[in-house]
mmCIF file of C-alpha atoms in Angstrom:
data_model
loop_
_atom_site.group_PDB
_atom_site.id
_atom_site.type_symbol
_atom_site.label_atom_id
_atom_site.label_comp_id
_atom_site.label_asym_id
_atom_site.label_seq_id
_atom_site.Cartn_x
_atom_site.Cartn_y
_atom_site.Cartn_z
ATOM 1 C CA MET Q 1 0.000 0.000 0.000
ATOM 2 C CA GLY Q 2 2.954 2.302 0.650
ATOM 3 C CA LEU Q 3 4.113 2.060 -2.963
ATOM 4 C CA LYS Q 4 0.630 2.848 -4.223
ATOM 5 C CA LYS Q 5 0.397 5.922 -2.001
ATOM 6 C CA ASP Q 6 3.795 7.110 -3.201
ATOM 7 C CA ILE Q 7 2.759 6.764 -6.846
ATOM 8 C CA ILE Q 8 -0.526 8.589 -6.225
ATOM 9 C CA LYS Q 9 1.368 11.399 -4.494
ATOM 10 C CA ILE Q 10 3.679 11.773 -7.507
ATOM 11 C CA GLY Q 11 0.675 12.082 -9.818
ATOM 12 C CA GLU Q 12 -0.982 14.674 -7.616
ATOM 13 C CA ASP Q 13 2.250 16.674 -7.374
ATOM 14 C CA ILE Q 14 2.447 16.752 -11.175
ATOM 15 C CA GLY Q 15 -1.092 18.118 -11.355
ATOM 16 C CA PHE Q 16 -3.515 15.235 -11.817
ATOM 17 C CA ASN Q 17 -6.741 15.570 -9.870
ATOM 18 C CA LEU Q 18 -7.451 11.843 -9.854
ATOM 19 C CA VAL Q 19 -5.202 8.780 -10.088
ATOM 20 C CA ARG Q 20 -6.590 5.234 -10.071
ATOM 21 C CA PHE Q 21 -5.217 1.783 -10.897
ATOM 22 C CA TYR Q 22 -6.698 -0.890 -13.141
ATOM 23 C CA LYS Q 23 -5.696 -4.537 -13.402
ATOM 24 C CA PRO Q 24 -5.742 -5.098 -17.166
ATOM 25 C CA GLU Q 25 -7.747 -7.823 -18.823
ATOM 26 C CA ILE Q 26 -9.205 -8.567 -22.226
ATOM 27 C CA ILE Q 27 -12.381 -6.510 -22.235
ATOM 28 C CA LYS Q 28 -15.668 -8.018 -23.350
ATOM 29 C CA ASP Q 29 -17.990 -5.290 -24.582
ATOM 30 C CA GLU Q 30 -20.813 -6.496 -26.801
ATOM 31 C CA TYR Q 31 -22.300 -3.007 -27.063
ATOM 32 C CA PHE Q 32 -19.065 -1.481 -28.363
ATOM 33 C CA GLU Q 33 -18.565 -4.310 -30.842
ATOM 34 C CA ARG Q 34 -22.138 -3.923 -32.104
ATOM 35 C CA TRP Q 35 -21.720 -0.124 -32.167
ATOM 36 C CA ILE Q 36 -18.715 -0.560 -34.461
ATOM 37 C CA LYS Q 37 -20.432 -3.203 -36.601
ATOM 38 C CA GLU Q 38 -23.456 -0.950 -37.162
ATOM 39 C CA GLY Q 39 -21.278 1.966 -38.255
ATOM 40 C CA TYR Q 40 -21.974 4.444 -35.464
ATOM 41 C CA TYR Q 41 -18.326 5.510 -35.570
ATOM 42 C CA GLY Q 42 -19.024 7.528 -38.736
ATOM 43 C CA ASP Q 43 -15.807 9.036 -40.084
ATOM 44 C CA MET Q 44 -13.829 7.869 -37.041
ATOM 45 C CA GLU Q 45 -12.387 4.948 -38.967
ATOM 46 C CA TYR Q 46 -9.544 4.680 -36.457
ATOM 47 C CA LEU Q 47 -11.991 3.284 -33.883
ATOM 48 C CA LYS Q 48 -12.798 0.362 -36.153
ATOM 49 C CA MET Q 49 -9.159 -0.157 -37.129
ATOM 50 C CA THR Q 50 -7.973 -0.248 -33.502
ATOM 51 C CA MET Q 51 -10.901 -2.100 -31.927
ATOM 52 C CA ASP Q 52 -8.831 -5.225 -31.172
ATOM 53 C CA LYS Q 53 -6.170 -3.188 -29.352
ATOM 54 C CA ARG Q 54 -8.767 -1.232 -27.392
ATOM 55 C CA LEU Q 55 -10.359 -4.439 -26.160
ATOM 56 C CA ASN Q 56 -7.037 -6.208 -25.571
ATOM 57 C CA PRO Q 57 -4.498 -3.822 -23.986
ATOM 58 C CA PHE Q 58 -1.811 -6.538 -24.018
ATOM 59 C CA LEU Q 59 -1.582 -6.034 -27.778
ATOM 60 C CA VAL Q 60 -0.414 -2.490 -27.048
ATOM 61 C CA PHE Q 61 2.069 -3.314 -24.266
ATOM 62 C CA SER Q 62 2.856 -7.008 -23.895
ATOM 63 C CA ASN Q 63 4.424 -6.848 -20.419
ATOM 64 C CA LEU Q 64 1.470 -4.950 -19.024
ATOM 65 C CA LYS Q 65 0.676 -5.443 -15.332
ATOM 66 C CA THR Q 66 -1.161 -2.240 -14.386
ATOM 67 C CA ILE Q 67 -2.871 0.657 -16.130
ATOM 68 C CA ILE Q 68 -2.648 3.960 -14.267
ATOM 69 C CA SER Q 69 -5.679 6.055 -15.192
ATOM 70 C CA CYS Q 70 -5.193 9.794 -14.646
ATOM 71 C CA ALA Q 71 -7.704 12.628 -14.821
ATOM 72 C CA ALA Q 72 -6.922 16.342 -15.163
ATOM 73 C CA ALA Q 73 -9.850 18.674 -14.577
ATOM 74 C CA TYR Q 74 -10.546 21.992 -16.252
ATOM 75 C CA ASN Q 75 -13.025 24.722 -15.409
ATOM 76 C CA TYR Q 76 -16.066 25.353 -17.537
ATOM 77 C CA ILE Q 77 -15.922 28.738 -19.237
ATOM 78 C CA LYS Q 78 -18.725 29.831 -21.507
ATOM 79 C CA TYR Q 79 -17.237 31.388 -24.634
ATOM 80 C CA GLU Q 80 -19.356 33.080 -27.266
ATOM 81 C CA GLU Q 81 -18.601 35.849 -29.754
ATOM 82 C CA ASN Q 82 -20.875 37.046 -32.523
ATOM 83 C CA GLY Q 83 -23.083 34.021 -32.104
ATOM 84 C CA ARG Q 84 -20.196 31.576 -32.401
ATOM 85 C CA ARG Q 85 -19.365 29.265 -29.523
ATOM 86 C CA ILE Q 86 -16.397 27.091 -28.582
ATOM 87 C CA ALA Q 87 -16.403 24.180 -26.122
ATOM 88 C CA ALA Q 88 -14.599 24.830 -22.841
ATOM 89 C CA PHE Q 89 -11.828 22.256 -23.330
ATOM 90 C CA ALA Q 90 -10.668 24.075 -26.477
ATOM 91 C CA LEU Q 91 -10.169 27.369 -24.642
ATOM 92 C CA PHE Q 92 -6.896 26.158 -23.169
ATOM 93 C CA GLU Q 93 -3.639 24.766 -24.541
ATOM 94 C CA ASP Q 94 -4.172 21.540 -26.501
ATOM 95 C CA TYR Q 95 -4.864 18.996 -23.771
ATOM 96 C CA HIS Q 96 -3.135 16.229 -25.743
ATOM 97 C CA LYS Q 97 0.162 18.106 -25.471
ATOM 98 C CA VAL Q 98 -0.393 19.031 -21.825
ATOM 99 C CA LEU Q 99 -1.275 15.482 -20.814
ATOM 100 C CA LYS Q 100 1.568 13.924 -22.785
ATOM 101 C CA ARG Q 101 4.074 16.165 -20.970
ATOM 102 C CA MET Q 102 2.548 15.318 -17.609
ATOM 103 C CA LEU Q 103 2.360 11.586 -18.267
ATOM 104 C CA LYS Q 104 5.956 11.404 -19.490
ATOM 105 C CA GLU Q 105 7.118 13.233 -16.370
ATOM 106 C CA TYR Q 106 4.961 10.928 -14.244
ATOM 107 C CA LEU Q 107 6.514 7.814 -15.793
ATOM 108 C CA LYS Q 108 9.995 9.302 -15.390
ATOM 109 C CA ARG Q 109 9.429 9.838 -11.660
ATOM 110 C CA ILE Q 110 7.964 6.358 -11.243
ATOM 111 C CA LYS Q 111 11.114 4.938 -12.855
ATOM 112 C CA SER Q 112 13.204 6.900 -10.355
ATOM 113 C CA LEU Q 113 11.162 5.305 -7.576
ATOM 114 C CA ILE Q 114 11.147 1.837 -9.174
ATOM 115 C CA PRO Q 115 14.229 1.363 -11.417
ATOM 116 C CA GLU Q 116 12.834 -1.789 -13.076
ATOM 117 C CA ALA Q 117 9.665 0.000 -14.174
ATOM 118 C CA GLU Q 118 8.950 0.251 -17.899
ATOM 119 C CA GLY Q 119 5.898 1.763 -19.491
ATOM 120 C CA LYS Q 120 4.101 3.653 -22.244
ATOM 121 C CA VAL Q 121 1.912 6.733 -21.991
ATOM 122 C CA PHE Q 122 -1.309 7.396 -23.877
ATOM 123 C CA VAL Q 123 -3.875 10.117 -24.405
ATOM 124 C CA ASP Q 124 -7.113 9.720 -26.337
ATOM 125 C CA THR Q 125 -5.283 9.617 -29.667
ATOM 126 C CA GLY Q 126 -3.930 6.183 -28.703
ATOM 127 C CA PRO Q 127 -5.669 2.797 -29.056
ATOM 128 C CA VAL Q 128 -6.921 2.741 -25.469
ATOM 129 C CA PHE Q 129 -10.456 2.070 -24.202
ATOM 130 C CA GLU Q 130 -9.899 4.911 -21.780
ATOM 131 C CA LYS Q 131 -13.433 5.701 -20.630
ATOM 132 C CA GLU Q 132 -14.169 2.050 -19.915
ATOM 133 C CA ILE Q 133 -10.902 1.718 -17.998
ATOM 134 C CA ALA Q 134 -11.655 4.908 -16.044
ATOM 135 C CA VAL Q 135 -15.057 3.525 -15.065
ATOM 136 C CA ARG Q 136 -13.683 0.128 -14.082
ATOM 137 C CA CYS Q 137 -11.069 1.617 -11.732
ATOM 138 C CA GLY Q 138 -13.292 4.241 -10.139
ATOM 139 C CA ILE Q 139 -12.249 7.519 -11.741
ATOM 140 C CA GLY Q 140 -15.982 7.951 -12.068
ATOM 141 C CA PHE Q 141 -19.164 6.327 -13.287
ATOM 142 C CA ARG Q 142 -20.579 6.324 -16.792
ATOM 143 C CA GLY Q 143 -23.155 9.072 -17.253
ATOM 144 C CA LYS Q 144 -26.203 8.773 -19.470
ATOM 145 C CA ASN Q 145 -24.401 11.070 -21.924
ATOM 146 C CA THR Q 146 -21.677 8.328 -22.067
ATOM 147 C CA LEU Q 147 -19.090 10.586 -20.391
ATOM 148 C CA VAL Q 148 -17.274 9.638 -17.194
ATOM 149 C CA ILE Q 149 -18.608 11.558 -14.187
ATOM 150 C CA ASN Q 150 -16.809 12.001 -10.883
ATOM 151 C CA ARG Q 151 -18.869 13.050 -7.870
ATOM 152 C CA ASP Q 152 -16.374 15.771 -6.906
ATOM 153 C CA PHE Q 153 -15.112 16.967 -10.291
ATOM 154 C CA GLY Q 154 -18.114 16.381 -12.517
ATOM 155 C CA SER Q 155 -17.259 15.501 -16.127
ATOM 156 C CA PHE Q 156 -15.099 18.443 -17.165
ATOM 157 C CA PHE Q 157 -11.818 16.536 -17.144
ATOM 158 C CA VAL Q 158 -9.562 14.777 -19.630
ATOM 159 C CA LEU Q 159 -7.999 11.347 -19.309
ATOM 160 C CA GLY Q 160 -4.549 9.907 -19.842
ATOM 161 C CA GLU Q 161 -3.027 6.520 -19.111
ATOM 162 C CA ILE Q 162 0.271 4.906 -18.216
ATOM 163 C CA PHE Q 163 0.698 1.243 -19.158
ATOM 164 C CA ILE Q 164 3.316 -0.172 -16.806
ATOM 165 C CA ASN Q 165 5.006 -3.497 -16.035
ATOM 166 C CA ILE Q 166 4.609 -3.179 -12.251
ATOM 167 C CA ASP Q 167 1.876 -4.806 -10.159
ATOM 168 C CA ILE Q 168 -0.015 -2.164 -8.188
ATOM 169 C CA GLU Q 169 -3.100 -2.868 -6.090
ATOM 170 C CA PRO Q 170 -6.091 -2.129 -8.349
ATOM 171 C CA ASP Q 171 -9.053 0.086 -7.539
ATOM 172 C CA GLY Q 172 -12.654 -0.922 -8.080
ATOM 173 C CA PRO Q 173 -15.574 0.827 -9.768
ATOM 174 C CA VAL Q 174 -17.952 3.246 -8.082
ATOM 175 C CA SER Q 175 -21.728 2.991 -8.289
ATOM 176 C CA ASP Q 176 -23.689 4.648 -11.076
ATOM 177 C CA ASP Q 177 -25.356 7.696 -9.591
ATOM 178 C CA CYS Q 178 -27.423 9.260 -12.382
ATOM 179 C CA GLY Q 179 -30.647 7.973 -10.871
ATOM 180 C CA GLU Q 180 -33.736 9.151 -12.737
ATOM 181 C CA CYS Q 181 -32.013 12.280 -14.083
ATOM 182 C CA ASP Q 182 -32.220 12.693 -17.858
ATOM 183 C CA LEU Q 183 -31.214 16.348 -18.217
ATOM 184 C CA CYS Q 184 -28.315 15.527 -20.541
ATOM 185 C CA ILE Q 185 -30.574 13.572 -22.886
ATOM 186 C CA LYS Q 186 -33.073 16.434 -23.066
ATOM 187 C CA ALA Q 187 -30.324 19.043 -23.512
ATOM 188 C CA CYS Q 188 -28.656 17.444 -26.544
ATOM 189 C CA PRO Q 189 -29.550 19.782 -29.444
ATOM 190 C CA LYS Q 190 -29.406 17.037 -32.080
ATOM 191 C CA GLY Q 191 -30.794 14.096 -30.147
ATOM 192 C CA ALA Q 192 -27.459 12.281 -30.338
ATOM 193 C CA ILE Q 193 -28.085 10.561 -26.983
ATOM 194 C CA PHE Q 194 -30.782 8.321 -28.401
ATOM 195 C CA GLU Q 195 -31.080 6.201 -25.251
ATOM 196 C CA PRO Q 196 -29.547 6.473 -21.779
ATOM 197 C CA TYR Q 197 -25.852 5.550 -22.068
ATOM 198 C CA LYS Q 198 -26.053 5.299 -25.868
ATOM 199 C CA LEU Q 199 -24.661 7.915 -28.257
ATOM 200 C CA ASP Q 200 -24.827 8.312 -32.022
ATOM 201 C CA PRO Q 201 -21.732 10.470 -32.723
ATOM 202 C CA ARG Q 202 -22.930 11.187 -36.251
ATOM 203 C CA LYS Q 203 -25.579 13.451 -34.718
ATOM 204 C CA CYS Q 204 -23.277 14.887 -32.036
ATOM 205 C CA ILE Q 205 -22.211 18.510 -32.518
ATOM 206 C CA SER Q 206 -18.720 17.761 -31.175
ATOM 207 C CA TYR Q 207 -18.316 15.106 -33.847
ATOM 208 C CA ILE Q 208 -19.729 17.330 -36.581
ATOM 209 C CA THR Q 209 -17.445 20.266 -35.738
ATOM 210 C CA ILE Q 210 -14.275 18.323 -34.857
ATOM 211 C CA GLU Q 211 -14.130 14.853 -36.372
ATOM 212 C CA LYS Q 212 -15.833 15.619 -39.678
ATOM 213 C CA LYS Q 213 -13.669 18.724 -40.126
ATOM 214 C CA ILE Q 214 -16.424 20.548 -41.982
ATOM 215 C CA LYS Q 215 -15.328 24.114 -42.706
ATOM 216 C CA ASP Q 216 -18.751 25.464 -43.594
ATOM 217 C CA PHE Q 217 -21.737 24.391 -41.557
ATOM 218 C CA ASN Q 218 -24.982 26.000 -40.486
ATOM 219 C CA LEU Q 219 -24.556 27.571 -37.043
ATOM 220 C CA GLU Q 220 -28.234 27.007 -36.357
ATOM 221 C CA GLU Q 221 -27.691 23.291 -36.839
ATOM 222 C CA THR Q 222 -24.734 23.288 -34.420
ATOM 223 C CA ASN Q 223 -26.409 25.474 -31.799
ATOM 224 C CA GLY Q 224 -23.818 28.169 -32.531
ATOM 225 C CA TYR Q 225 -20.834 25.919 -31.860
ATOM 226 C CA ILE Q 226 -17.906 26.032 -34.259
ATOM 227 C CA TYR Q 227 -15.759 23.630 -32.208
ATOM 228 C CA GLY Q 228 -17.064 21.021 -29.795
ATOM 229 C CA CYS Q 229 -20.188 21.203 -27.645
ATOM 230 C CA ASP Q 230 -20.800 21.368 -23.891
ATOM 231 C CA GLU Q 231 -24.603 21.208 -23.713
ATOM 232 C CA CYS Q 232 -24.958 17.733 -22.197
ATOM 233 C CA GLN Q 233 -22.345 18.573 -19.554
ATOM 234 C CA VAL Q 234 -23.510 22.036 -18.563
ATOM 235 C CA VAL Q 235 -26.903 20.732 -17.392
ATOM 236 C CA CYS Q 236 -25.426 17.858 -15.364
ATOM 237 C CA PRO Q 237 -25.973 18.411 -11.613
ATOM 238 C CA TYR Q 238 -22.477 17.087 -10.916
ATOM 239 C CA ASN Q 239 -21.043 20.020 -12.835
ATOM 240 C CA SER Q 240 -23.022 22.643 -10.913
ATOM 241 C CA GLU Q 241 -20.916 22.577 -7.738
ATOM 242 C CA ARG Q 242 -17.505 21.419 -8.873
ATOM 243 C CA ARG Q 243 -14.529 21.676 -6.544
ATOM 244 C CA VAL Q 244 -11.860 22.621 -9.062
ATOM 245 C CA LYS Q 245 -9.995 25.725 -7.918
ATOM 246 C CA LEU Q 246 -6.496 25.334 -9.291
ATOM 247 C CA ASN Q 247 -5.768 23.216 -12.329
ATOM 248 C CA ILE Q 248 -3.189 22.746 -15.066
ATOM 249 C CA PHE Q 249 -5.471 24.368 -17.616
ATOM 250 C CA SER Q 250 -5.241 27.901 -16.292
ATOM 251 C CA LYS Q 251 -4.253 30.105 -19.220
ATOM 252 C CA VAL Q 252 -7.046 30.840 -21.668
ATOM 253 C CA LEU Q 253 -5.833 31.152 -25.252
ATOM 254 C CA ASN Q 254 -6.127 34.417 -27.152
ATOM 255 C CA ASN Q 255 -7.555 34.877 -30.644
ATOM 256 C CA LEU Q 256 -9.766 31.839 -30.246
ATOM 257 C CA LEU Q 257 -11.956 32.460 -33.231
ATOM 258 C CA GLN Q 258 -8.908 32.950 -35.435
ATOM 259 C CA ASN Q 259 -7.575 29.616 -34.198
ATOM 260 C CA HIS Q 260 -10.793 27.829 -35.092
ATOM 261 C CA ARG Q 261 -11.760 29.251 -38.447
#
């Protein structure tokens, strides 16, 4: 337990709000497999191409013993100019770059603590089933909008992982706590959340404005968003009283609309 506490402390010192540990296994997920088979991934062909690796993390790192799941929270900021809106996560430095730096430093410090440690770091551009892993090790529970929700930090956070060859005591899942709430389903402008816990990305404004890379789209159809969408998160009760005061995403970028033309 002492080693686990030391590793958690390193992660917190680097700036992660949450650190949990998952004992890897080959994941059985009939819904995800059917979701891929039925083409819900749209233009995200990489999801289909990497499905085997996402379900079997040992294909990504053969000597895998533990997955360290890390969450870094950011504050919600409503940004709108001339009827154009940008999702909160895009108001800060590219989180992929921020997380990669943090994760590499985290792994470096773990290696200093445990010389025999070897590992690989991933953000959401890698072939990792990161939301499922985060749910299974208690970063949070799966919300009806399919996002991971933490009772203290809500859902405004990003995930990164360290695959490592060291056995660390795993954490377990937390209970689903959405109850009868369906605010996120009602708030989705395009009806992309077609059932609780089920999302059709092809109707999702985040997908339309980011993954499809459409330069010209009707702002009325995207609820004014030109990059991303926060509607299903803003209404979530867990995001109404978040406890994030200081975080790694502190400097808001300038010239946002120029950056997202």
